[in-house]
């Protein structure tokens, strides 16, 4: 049967009952359900979720939800008023199932899980434990969890569905497919957990390195450090170095202030022999031969902040 034709047909039936009984009448509940289900089926067949059109008229997705939600409210009222609510509750579970399928179609995984779970609780209450209608809801809940990247919950629900299908010989193919699905998801979960564990280790190591515990580092003696070496260290490293050598620094000190505090504690370098001076002088003479008689003893200065 053409899905579009069914949608139009149920629309006309619903309009008739609403005009005759009013939209809150119990008689209209099944027709709201049929109309919403027909629109959902139409979307599932075409794999297209029709949005509102340019004139602002609601699309199939919105109209389907409104019809099914109205049916849910009517059946909920009937359940509360019935002396024996079993049949009404089972019908309510059907409505909730279709609302869940609509959320799946719209990729609203959380809403789908909520509606499917509510429907499942009703069916567990009234149906046999191995009823395939229960297995179908376990499967749909698993599908929503899988799409929402909740692999552990997906595996648990797929297993519940497989357990029921395994009790029905006519569903052997479904059971085998679920067994393969479970194997794939178990491997995917293992890989995901290993990746998460690796990331956790990397983050832990990065944090440990960032905190720079002084007891774990072979800190050099201050006398062996040069201004250039201090310049290449981070503020955290400078602060840790100061702590290691019991040098008091302000709590909020920045890198320049930390460097200054450490340099103040570094012993001055003793004058070197004449050979390095001759080398510097020789270089000076090579660049400026006309000045060698005027400043033969001039020493070169190196600004470490420019390196």
PDB file of C-alpha atoms in Angstrom:
ATOM      1  CA  UNK A   1       0.000   0.000   0.000  1.00  0.00           C
ATOM      2  CA  UNK A   2       1.275   3.469  -0.897  1.00  0.00           C
ATOM      3  CA  UNK A   3       2.519   5.233   2.240  1.00  0.00           C
ATOM      4  CA  UNK A   4       1.341   8.643   1.085  1.00  0.00           C
ATOM      5  CA  UNK A   5      -2.120   7.258   0.310  1.00  0.00           C
ATOM      6  CA  UNK A   6      -2.347   5.742   3.816  1.00  0.00           C
ATOM      7  CA  UNK A   7      -1.385   9.055   5.351  1.00  0.00           C
ATOM      8  CA  UNK A   8      -4.156  10.850   3.452  1.00  0.00           C
ATOM      9  CA  UNK A   9      -6.673   8.136   4.309  1.00  0.00           C
ATOM     10  CA  UNK A  10      -5.972   8.200   8.057  1.00  0.00           C
ATOM     11  CA  UNK A  11      -6.030  11.984   7.961  1.00  0.00           C
ATOM     12  CA  UNK A  12      -9.573  11.952   6.606  1.00  0.00           C
ATOM     13  CA  UNK A  13     -10.694   9.350   9.151  1.00  0.00           C
ATOM     14  CA  UNK A  14      -9.217  11.396  11.988  1.00  0.00           C
ATOM     15  CA  UNK A  15     -10.923  14.554  10.762  1.00  0.00           C
ATOM     16  CA  UNK A  16     -14.258  12.761  10.710  1.00  0.00           C
ATOM     17  CA  UNK A  17     -14.005  11.412  14.285  1.00  0.00           C
ATOM     18  CA  UNK A  18     -12.741  14.706  15.657  1.00  0.00           C
ATOM     19  CA  UNK A  19     -15.626  16.576  14.020  1.00  0.00           C
ATOM     20  CA  UNK A  20     -18.077  14.071  15.487  1.00  0.00           C
ATOM     21  CA  UNK A  21     -16.672  13.462  18.995  1.00  0.00           C
ATOM     22  CA  UNK A  22     -14.178  16.239  19.663  1.00  0.00           C
ATOM     23  CA  UNK A  23     -10.393  15.914  19.844  1.00  0.00           C
ATOM     24  CA  UNK A  24     -10.355  14.780  23.493  1.00  0.00           C
ATOM     25  CA  UNK A  25     -12.785  11.893  23.074  1.00  0.00           C
ATOM     26  CA  UNK A  26     -11.563   8.375  23.797  1.00  0.00           C
ATOM     27  CA  UNK A  27     -12.839   7.312  20.372  1.00  0.00           C
ATOM     28  CA  UNK A  28     -10.231   9.551  18.713  1.00  0.00           C
ATOM     29  CA  UNK A  29      -7.168   8.066  20.424  1.00  0.00           C
ATOM     30  CA  UNK A  30      -6.701   5.184  17.987  1.00  0.00           C
ATOM     31  CA  UNK A  31      -7.133   7.504  14.997  1.00  0.00           C
ATOM     32  CA  UNK A  32      -4.525   9.963  16.256  1.00  0.00           C
ATOM     33  CA  UNK A  33      -2.235   6.979  16.664  1.00  0.00           C
ATOM     34  CA  UNK A  34      -2.950   5.604  13.183  1.00  0.00           C
ATOM     35  CA  UNK A  35      -2.393   8.980  11.551  1.00  0.00           C
ATOM     36  CA  UNK A  36       0.883   9.638  13.384  1.00  0.00           C
ATOM     37  CA  UNK A  37       2.094   6.125  12.609  1.00  0.00           C
ATOM     38  CA  UNK A  38       1.220   6.531   8.912  1.00  0.00           C
ATOM     39  CA  UNK A  39       3.239   9.748   8.653  1.00  0.00           C
ATOM     40  CA  UNK A  40       6.161   8.100  10.470  1.00  0.00           C
ATOM     41  CA  UNK A  41       5.999   5.127   8.110  1.00  0.00           C
ATOM     42  CA  UNK A  42       6.006   7.516   5.165  1.00  0.00           C
ATOM     43  CA  UNK A  43       9.191   9.169   6.470  1.00  0.00           C
ATOM     44  CA  UNK A  44      10.856   5.820   7.122  1.00  0.00           C
ATOM     45  CA  UNK A  45      10.034   4.635   3.604  1.00  0.00           C
ATOM     46  CA  UNK A  46      11.436   7.746   1.956  1.00  0.00           C
ATOM     47  CA  UNK A  47      14.277   8.126   4.519  1.00  0.00           C
ATOM     48  CA  UNK A  48      13.462  11.809   4.589  1.00  0.00           C
ATOM     49  CA  UNK A  49      12.341  13.849   7.564  1.00  0.00           C
ATOM     50  CA  UNK A  50      10.071  16.535   6.075  1.00  0.00           C
ATOM     51  CA  UNK A  51      10.640  19.917   7.715  1.00  0.00           C
ATOM     52  CA  UNK A  52       8.281  22.888   7.805  1.00  0.00           C
ATOM     53  CA  UNK A  53       7.670  24.391   4.371  1.00  0.00           C
ATOM     54  CA  UNK A  54       8.314  27.971   3.277  1.00  0.00           C
ATOM     55  CA  UNK A  55       4.821  29.069   4.311  1.00  0.00           C
ATOM     56  CA  UNK A  56       5.404  27.916   7.869  1.00  0.00           C
ATOM     57  CA  UNK A  57       3.173  24.854   7.615  1.00  0.00           C
ATOM     58  CA  UNK A  58       4.468  22.013   9.819  1.00  0.00           C
ATOM     59  CA  UNK A  59       6.185  19.139   8.047  1.00  0.00           C
ATOM     60  CA  UNK A  60       5.467  15.446   8.427  1.00  0.00           C
ATOM     61  CA  UNK A  61       7.847  15.072  11.352  1.00  0.00           C
ATOM     62  CA  UNK A  62       6.131  17.745  13.426  1.00  0.00           C
ATOM     63  CA  UNK A  63       2.603  16.603  12.496  1.00  0.00           C
ATOM     64  CA  UNK A  64       3.475  12.967  13.271  1.00  0.00           C
ATOM     65  CA  UNK A  65       4.823  13.928  16.689  1.00  0.00           C
ATOM     66  CA  UNK A  66       1.761  16.053  17.480  1.00  0.00           C
ATOM     67  CA  UNK A  67      -0.619  13.220  16.524  1.00  0.00           C
ATOM     68  CA  UNK A  68       1.298  10.575  18.489  1.00  0.00           C
ATOM     69  CA  UNK A  69       1.732  12.853  21.505  1.00  0.00           C
ATOM     70  CA  UNK A  70      -2.005  13.579  21.511  1.00  0.00           C
ATOM     71  CA  UNK A  71      -2.679   9.840  21.327  1.00  0.00           C
ATOM     72  CA  UNK A  72      -0.285   9.285  24.234  1.00  0.00           C
ATOM     73  CA  UNK A  73      -2.150  11.805  26.390  1.00  0.00           C
ATOM     74  CA  UNK A  74      -5.536  10.280  25.561  1.00  0.00           C
ATOM     75  CA  UNK A  75      -4.373   6.720  26.335  1.00  0.00           C
ATOM     76  CA  UNK A  76      -2.667   7.888  29.525  1.00  0.00           C
ATOM     77  CA  UNK A  77      -5.975   9.369  30.660  1.00  0.00           C
ATOM     78  CA  UNK A  78      -7.787   6.130  29.781  1.00  0.00           C
ATOM     79  CA  UNK A  79      -5.217   4.075  31.743  1.00  0.00           C
ATOM     80  CA  UNK A  80      -5.789   6.203  34.827  1.00  0.00           C
ATOM     81  CA  UNK A  81      -9.575   5.890  34.524  1.00  0.00           C
ATOM     82  CA  UNK A  82      -9.796   2.168  33.659  1.00  0.00           C
ATOM     83  CA  UNK A  83     -10.634  -0.508  36.219  1.00  0.00           C
ATOM     84  CA  UNK A  84      -8.520  -2.984  34.264  1.00  0.00           C
ATOM     85  CA  UNK A  85      -5.919  -0.897  32.376  1.00  0.00           C
ATOM     86  CA  UNK A  86      -4.011  -3.788  30.750  1.00  0.00           C
ATOM     87  CA  UNK A  87      -5.254  -3.262  27.186  1.00  0.00           C
ATOM     88  CA  UNK A  88      -4.992   0.518  27.434  1.00  0.00           C
ATOM     89  CA  UNK A  89      -1.472   0.272  28.839  1.00  0.00           C
ATOM     90  CA  UNK A  90      -0.378  -2.026  26.022  1.00  0.00           C
ATOM     91  CA  UNK A  91      -1.825   0.428  23.516  1.00  0.00           C
ATOM     92  CA  UNK A  92       0.046   3.192  25.317  1.00  0.00           C
ATOM     93  CA  UNK A  93       3.243   1.167  24.925  1.00  0.00           C
ATOM     94  CA  UNK A  94       2.623   1.070  21.170  1.00  0.00           C
ATOM     95  CA  UNK A  95       2.270   4.855  21.073  1.00  0.00           C
ATOM     96  CA  UNK A  96       5.469   5.290  23.107  1.00  0.00           C
ATOM     97  CA  UNK A  97       7.271   2.919  20.744  1.00  0.00           C
ATOM     98  CA  UNK A  98       6.278   5.022  17.738  1.00  0.00           C
ATOM     99  CA  UNK A  99       7.352   8.194  19.532  1.00  0.00           C
ATOM    100  CA  UNK A 100      10.713   6.509  20.147  1.00  0.00           C
ATOM    101  CA  UNK A 101      11.001   5.566  16.473  1.00  0.00           C
ATOM    102  CA  UNK A 102      10.223   9.157  15.521  1.00  0.00           C
ATOM    103  CA  UNK A 103      13.039  10.340  17.795  1.00  0.00           C
ATOM    104  CA  UNK A 104      15.359   7.797  16.150  1.00  0.00           C
ATOM    105  CA  UNK A 105      14.372   9.188  12.766  1.00  0.00           C
ATOM    106  CA  UNK A 106      15.248  12.665  14.050  1.00  0.00           C
ATOM    107  CA  UNK A 107      18.483  11.397  15.699  1.00  0.00           C
ATOM    108  CA  UNK A 108      17.274  12.450  19.137  1.00  0.00           C
ATOM    109  CA  UNK A 109      18.814   9.459  20.890  1.00  0.00           C
ATOM    110  CA  UNK A 110      18.074  10.514  24.470  1.00  0.00           C
ATOM    111  CA  UNK A 111      14.347  11.010  23.821  1.00  0.00           C
ATOM    112  CA  UNK A 112      14.231   7.711  21.930  1.00  0.00           C
ATOM    113  CA  UNK A 113      15.754   5.815  24.856  1.00  0.00           C
ATOM    114  CA  UNK A 114      13.304   7.435  27.273  1.00  0.00           C
ATOM    115  CA  UNK A 115      10.211   6.543  25.216  1.00  0.00           C
ATOM    116  CA  UNK A 116      11.419   3.014  24.403  1.00  0.00           C
ATOM    117  CA  UNK A 117      12.217   2.386  28.069  1.00  0.00           C
ATOM    118  CA  UNK A 118       8.743   3.519  29.154  1.00  0.00           C
ATOM    119  CA  UNK A 119       7.158   1.226  26.563  1.00  0.00           C
ATOM    120  CA  UNK A 120       9.422  -1.637  27.672  1.00  0.00           C
ATOM    121  CA  UNK A 121       8.374  -1.319  31.304  1.00  0.00           C
ATOM    122  CA  UNK A 122       4.722  -1.664  30.287  1.00  0.00           C
ATOM    123  CA  UNK A 123       5.343  -4.735  28.122  1.00  0.00           C
ATOM    124  CA  UNK A 124       7.448  -6.424  30.799  1.00  0.00           C
ATOM    125  CA  UNK A 125       4.550  -5.877  33.190  1.00  0.00           C
ATOM    126  CA  UNK A 126       1.906  -7.487  30.976  1.00  0.00           C
ATOM    127  CA  UNK A 127       3.647  -9.879  28.528  1.00  0.00           C
ATOM    128  CA  UNK A 128       5.545 -13.146  28.852  1.00  0.00           C
ATOM    129  CA  UNK A 129       9.277 -12.757  29.484  1.00  0.00           C
ATOM    130  CA  UNK A 130      10.194 -14.261  26.109  1.00  0.00           C
ATOM    131  CA  UNK A 131       7.680 -12.236  24.075  1.00  0.00           C
ATOM    132  CA  UNK A 132       9.252 -10.888  20.883  1.00  0.00           C
ATOM    133  CA  UNK A 133       7.633  -7.491  21.457  1.00  0.00           C
ATOM    134  CA  UNK A 134       9.926  -7.152  24.472  1.00  0.00           C
ATOM    135  CA  UNK A 135      12.928  -8.229  22.403  1.00  0.00           C
ATOM    136  CA  UNK A 136      12.097  -5.602  19.778  1.00  0.00           C
ATOM    137  CA  UNK A 137      12.229  -2.836  22.382  1.00  0.00           C
ATOM    138  CA  UNK A 138      15.514  -4.115  23.802  1.00  0.00           C
ATOM    139  CA  UNK A 139      16.884  -3.971  20.266  1.00  0.00           C
ATOM    140  CA  UNK A 140      15.619  -0.429  19.657  1.00  0.00           C
ATOM    141  CA  UNK A 141      17.032   0.776  22.975  1.00  0.00           C
ATOM    142  CA  UNK A 142      20.369  -0.801  22.045  1.00  0.00           C
ATOM    143  CA  UNK A 143      20.297   0.915  18.660  1.00  0.00           C
ATOM    144  CA  UNK A 144      19.722   4.318  20.265  1.00  0.00           C
ATOM    145  CA  UNK A 145      22.548   3.717  22.766  1.00  0.00           C
ATOM    146  CA  UNK A 146      24.889   2.626  19.976  1.00  0.00           C
ATOM    147  CA  UNK A 147      24.158   5.742  17.948  1.00  0.00           C
ATOM    148  CA  UNK A 148      24.702   7.818  21.072  1.00  0.00           C
ATOM    149  CA  UNK A 149      28.146   6.173  21.571  1.00  0.00           C
ATOM    150  CA  UNK A 150      27.060   4.393  24.783  1.00  0.00           C
ATOM    151  CA  UNK A 151      28.622   1.087  23.824  1.00  0.00           C
ATOM    152  CA  UNK A 152      28.344  -0.659  27.195  1.00  0.00           C
ATOM    153  CA  UNK A 153      24.610   0.069  27.437  1.00  0.00           C
ATOM    154  CA  UNK A 154      24.144  -0.921  23.794  1.00  0.00           C
ATOM    155  CA  UNK A 155      25.831  -4.289  24.362  1.00  0.00           C
ATOM    156  CA  UNK A 156      23.702  -4.957  27.451  1.00  0.00           C
ATOM    157  CA  UNK A 157      20.451  -4.261  25.565  1.00  0.00           C
ATOM    158  CA  UNK A 158      21.510  -6.226  22.475  1.00  0.00           C
ATOM    159  CA  UNK A 159      22.265  -9.207  24.741  1.00  0.00           C
ATOM    160  CA  UNK A 160      18.787  -9.021  26.285  1.00  0.00           C
ATOM    161  CA  UNK A 161      17.251  -8.984  22.818  1.00  0.00           C
ATOM    162  CA  UNK A 162      19.445 -11.893  21.673  1.00  0.00           C
ATOM    163  CA  UNK A 163      18.456 -13.948  24.719  1.00  0.00           C
ATOM    164  CA  UNK A 164      14.778 -13.681  23.788  1.00  0.00           C
ATOM    165  CA  UNK A 165      15.278 -14.244  20.052  1.00  0.00           C
ATOM    166  CA  UNK A 166      17.325 -17.360  20.831  1.00  0.00           C
ATOM    167  CA  UNK A 167      14.165 -18.907  22.249  1.00  0.00           C
ATOM    168  CA  UNK A 168      12.304 -18.589  18.946  1.00  0.00           C
ATOM    169  CA  UNK A 169      13.373 -20.975  16.193  1.00  0.00           C
ATOM    170  CA  UNK A 170      11.769 -18.774  13.547  1.00  0.00           C
ATOM    171  CA  UNK A 171      14.125 -15.963  14.527  1.00  0.00           C
ATOM    172  CA  UNK A 172      17.388 -17.899  14.284  1.00  0.00           C
ATOM    173  CA  UNK A 173      18.697 -15.505  11.628  1.00  0.00           C
ATOM    174  CA  UNK A 174      18.021 -12.502  13.857  1.00  0.00           C
ATOM    175  CA  UNK A 175      19.796 -14.210  16.745  1.00  0.00           C
ATOM    176  CA  UNK A 176      22.872 -14.972  14.600  1.00  0.00           C
ATOM    177  CA  UNK A 177      22.996 -11.377  13.367  1.00  0.00           C
ATOM    178  CA  UNK A 178      22.866 -10.159  16.948  1.00  0.00           C
ATOM    179  CA  UNK A 179      25.680 -12.499  17.965  1.00  0.00           C
ATOM    180  CA  UNK A 180      27.871 -11.023  15.201  1.00  0.00           C
ATOM    181  CA  UNK A 181      26.805  -7.532  16.229  1.00  0.00           C
ATOM    182  CA  UNK A 182      27.803  -8.223  19.820  1.00  0.00           C
ATOM    183  CA  UNK A 183      31.229  -9.489  18.758  1.00  0.00           C
ATOM    184  CA  UNK A 184      31.864  -6.348  16.723  1.00  0.00           C
ATOM    185  CA  UNK A 185      30.721  -4.048  19.517  1.00  0.00           C
ATOM    186  CA  UNK A 186      32.803  -5.914  22.098  1.00  0.00           C
ATOM    187  CA  UNK A 187      35.909  -5.375  19.974  1.00  0.00           C
ATOM    188  CA  UNK A 188      34.989  -1.733  19.408  1.00  0.00           C
ATOM    189  CA  UNK A 189      34.477  -1.225  23.139  1.00  0.00           C
ATOM    190  CA  UNK A 190      37.841  -2.859  23.888  1.00  0.00           C
ATOM    191  CA  UNK A 191      39.573  -0.554  21.427  1.00  0.00           C
ATOM    192  CA  UNK A 192      37.720   2.457  22.807  1.00  0.00           C
ATOM    193  CA  UNK A 193      38.649   1.595  26.399  1.00  0.00           C
ATOM    194  CA  UNK A 194      42.296   1.073  25.426  1.00  0.00           C
ATOM    195  CA  UNK A 195      42.348   4.441  23.675  1.00  0.00           C
ATOM    196  CA  UNK A 196      40.759   6.091  26.698  1.00  0.00           C
ATOM    197  CA  UNK A 197      43.319   4.419  28.982  1.00  0.00           C
ATOM    198  CA  UNK A 198      46.188   5.610  26.787  1.00  0.00           C
ATOM    199  CA  UNK A 199      44.829   9.139  26.838  1.00  0.00           C
ATOM    200  CA  UNK A 200      44.453   8.964  30.613  1.00  0.00           C
ATOM    201  CA  UNK A 201      48.083   7.909  30.967  1.00  0.00           C
ATOM    202  CA  UNK A 202      49.211  10.687  28.630  1.00  0.00           C
ATOM    203  CA  UNK A 203      47.231  13.289  30.548  1.00  0.00           C
ATOM    204  CA  UNK A 204      48.529  12.000  33.878  1.00  0.00           C
ATOM    205  CA  UNK A 205      52.114  12.157  32.631  1.00  0.00           C
ATOM    206  CA  UNK A 206      51.571  15.638  31.218  1.00  0.00           C
ATOM    207  CA  UNK A 207      50.132  16.876  34.515  1.00  0.00           C
ATOM    208  CA  UNK A 208      52.973  15.269  36.452  1.00  0.00           C
ATOM    209  CA  UNK A 209      55.496  16.920  34.171  1.00  0.00           C
ATOM    210  CA  UNK A 210      53.740  20.280  34.391  1.00  0.00           C
ATOM    211  CA  UNK A 211      53.756  20.264  38.184  1.00  0.00           C
ATOM    212  CA  UNK A 212      57.526  19.609  38.159  1.00  0.00           C
ATOM    213  CA  UNK A 213      57.972  17.906  41.554  1.00  0.00           C
ATOM    214  CA  UNK A 214      61.381  19.025  42.791  1.00  0.00           C
ATOM    215  CA  UNK A 215      62.190  15.711  44.426  1.00  0.00           C
ATOM    216  CA  UNK A 216      62.009  13.916  41.093  1.00  0.00           C
ATOM    217  CA  UNK A 217      64.355  16.205  39.145  1.00  0.00           C
ATOM    218  CA  UNK A 218      68.198  16.347  39.251  1.00  0.00           C
ATOM    219  CA  UNK A 219      68.362  20.111  39.755  1.00  0.00           C
ATOM    220  CA  UNK A 220      71.774  21.635  38.869  1.00  0.00           C
ATOM    221  CA  UNK A 221      73.782  23.783  41.206  1.00  0.00           C
ATOM    222  CA  UNK A 222      73.163  27.514  40.740  1.00  0.00           C
ATOM    223  CA  UNK A 223      76.853  28.126  40.057  1.00  0.00           C
ATOM    224  CA  UNK A 224      76.636  25.951  36.928  1.00  0.00           C
ATOM    225  CA  UNK A 225      73.746  27.867  35.383  1.00  0.00           C
ATOM    226  CA  UNK A 226      74.076  30.651  32.844  1.00  0.00           C
ATOM    227  CA  UNK A 227      71.636  33.449  32.065  1.00  0.00           C
ATOM    228  CA  UNK A 228      70.908  31.749  28.726  1.00  0.00           C
ATOM    229  CA  UNK A 229      69.929  28.525  30.471  1.00  0.00           C
ATOM    230  CA  UNK A 230      67.585  30.424  32.774  1.00  0.00           C
ATOM    231  CA  UNK A 231      66.079  32.184  29.770  1.00  0.00           C
ATOM    232  CA  UNK A 232      65.145  28.853  28.132  1.00  0.00           C
ATOM    233  CA  UNK A 233      63.320  27.592  31.255  1.00  0.00           C
ATOM    234  CA  UNK A 234      59.603  28.096  31.792  1.00  0.00           C
ATOM    235  CA  UNK A 235      58.149  30.034  34.691  1.00  0.00           C
ATOM    236  CA  UNK A 236      57.091  26.774  36.362  1.00  0.00           C
ATOM    237  CA  UNK A 237      60.609  25.370  36.044  1.00  0.00           C
ATOM    238  CA  UNK A 238      62.124  28.572  37.409  1.00  0.00           C
ATOM    239  CA  UNK A 239      59.756  28.544  40.375  1.00  0.00           C
ATOM    240  CA  UNK A 240      60.526  24.881  41.075  1.00  0.00           C
ATOM    241  CA  UNK A 241      64.253  25.575  40.808  1.00  0.00           C
ATOM    242  CA  UNK A 242      63.935  28.437  43.297  1.00  0.00           C
ATOM    243  CA  UNK A 243      62.001  26.194  45.691  1.00  0.00           C
ATOM    244  CA  UNK A 244      64.634  23.475  45.378  1.00  0.00           C
ATOM    245  CA  UNK A 245      67.398  25.935  46.298  1.00  0.00           C
ATOM    246  CA  UNK A 246      65.326  27.577  49.079  1.00  0.00           C
ATOM    247  CA  UNK A 247      65.187  30.936  47.277  1.00  0.00           C
ATOM    248  CA  UNK A 248      62.200  33.019  48.343  1.00  0.00           C
ATOM    249  CA  UNK A 249      60.109  34.348  45.462  1.00  0.00           C
ATOM    250  CA  UNK A 250      56.686  36.051  45.486  1.00  0.00           C
ATOM    251  CA  UNK A 251      53.761  33.660  44.965  1.00  0.00           C
ATOM    252  CA  UNK A 252      52.568  35.385  41.794  1.00  0.00           C
ATOM    253  CA  UNK A 253      56.003  36.164  40.369  1.00  0.00           C
ATOM    254  CA  UNK A 254      56.309  36.128  36.582  1.00  0.00           C
ATOM    255  CA  UNK A 255      59.256  34.791  34.603  1.00  0.00           C
ATOM    256  CA  UNK A 256      61.380  38.033  34.578  1.00  0.00           C
ATOM    257  CA  UNK A 257      61.053  38.381  38.357  1.00  0.00           C
ATOM    258  CA  UNK A 258      61.907  34.712  38.875  1.00  0.00           C
ATOM    259  CA  UNK A 259      64.969  34.987  36.652  1.00  0.00           C
ATOM    260  CA  UNK A 260      66.139  38.068  38.543  1.00  0.00           C
ATOM    261  CA  UNK A 261      65.756  36.317  41.901  1.00  0.00           C
ATOM    262  CA  UNK A 262      67.749  33.314  40.690  1.00  0.00           C
ATOM    263  CA  UNK A 263      70.464  35.359  38.976  1.00  0.00           C
ATOM    264  CA  UNK A 264      70.947  37.300  42.199  1.00  0.00           C
ATOM    265  CA  UNK A 265      71.908  34.045  43.896  1.00  0.00           C
ATOM    266  CA  UNK A 266      74.324  32.892  41.193  1.00  0.00           C
ATOM    267  CA  UNK A 267      77.942  33.553  42.260  1.00  0.00           C
ATOM    268  CA  UNK A 268      79.781  36.015  40.010  1.00  0.00           C
ATOM    269  CA  UNK A 269      82.096  34.493  37.417  1.00  0.00           C
ATOM    270  CA  UNK A 270      85.812  34.989  38.108  1.00  0.00           C
ATOM    271  CA  UNK A 271      87.856  36.914  35.465  1.00  0.00           C
ATOM    272  CA  UNK A 272      89.183  34.654  32.762  1.00  0.00           C
ATOM    273  CA  UNK A 273      92.676  34.355  31.386  1.00  0.00           C
ATOM    274  CA  UNK A 274      93.999  36.684  28.716  1.00  0.00           C
ATOM    275  CA  UNK A 275      93.602  34.198  25.844  1.00  0.00           C
ATOM    276  CA  UNK A 276      89.838  34.717  25.405  1.00  0.00           C
ATOM    277  CA  UNK A 277      90.429  38.492  25.561  1.00  0.00           C
ATOM    278  CA  UNK A 278      92.978  38.240  22.768  1.00  0.00           C
ATOM    279  CA  UNK A 279      90.500  36.307  20.672  1.00  0.00           C
ATOM    280  CA  UNK A 280      87.832  38.951  21.150  1.00  0.00           C
ATOM    281  CA  UNK A 281      90.293  41.697  20.406  1.00  0.00           C
ATOM    282  CA  UNK A 282      91.460  39.879  17.304  1.00  0.00           C
ATOM    283  CA  UNK A 283      87.856  39.654  16.079  1.00  0.00           C
ATOM    284  CA  UNK A 284      87.388  43.336  16.792  1.00  0.00           C
ATOM    285  CA  UNK A 285      90.503  44.152  14.796  1.00  0.00           C
ATOM    286  CA  UNK A 286      89.271  42.066  11.869  1.00  0.00           C
ATOM    287  CA  UNK A 287      85.972  43.953  11.701  1.00  0.00           C
ATOM    288  CA  UNK A 288      87.318  47.430  12.514  1.00  0.00           C
ATOM    289  CA  UNK A 289      91.061  47.554  11.702  1.00  0.00           C
ATOM    290  CA  UNK A 290      91.151  51.355  12.027  1.00  0.00           C
ATOM    291  CA  UNK A 291      90.210  51.261  15.717  1.00  0.00           C
ATOM    292  CA  UNK A 292      92.804  48.750  16.944  1.00  0.00           C
ATOM    293  CA  UNK A 293      95.162  51.457  18.243  1.00  0.00           C
ATOM    294  CA  UNK A 294      92.431  53.528  19.878  1.00  0.00           C
ATOM    295  CA  UNK A 295      90.707  50.798  22.054  1.00  0.00           C
ATOM    296  CA  UNK A 296      92.876  47.657  22.122  1.00  0.00           C
ATOM    297  CA  UNK A 297      91.533  46.642  25.593  1.00  0.00           C
ATOM    298  CA  UNK A 298      87.829  47.109  24.887  1.00  0.00           C
ATOM    299  CA  UNK A 299      85.826  44.000  25.843  1.00  0.00           C
ATOM    300  CA  UNK A 300      82.844  42.654  23.894  1.00  0.00           C
ATOM    301  CA  UNK A 301      79.469  42.534  25.646  1.00  0.00           C
ATOM    302  CA  UNK A 302      76.797  39.902  24.955  1.00  0.00           C
ATOM    303  CA  UNK A 303      73.113  40.649  25.615  1.00  0.00           C
ATOM    304  CA  UNK A 304      71.581  37.220  26.375  1.00  0.00           C
ATOM    305  CA  UNK A 305      68.045  38.533  26.056  1.00  0.00           C
ATOM    306  CA  UNK A 306      68.507  38.830  22.289  1.00  0.00           C
ATOM    307  CA  UNK A 307      69.528  35.164  21.791  1.00  0.00           C
TER     308      UNK A 307
END
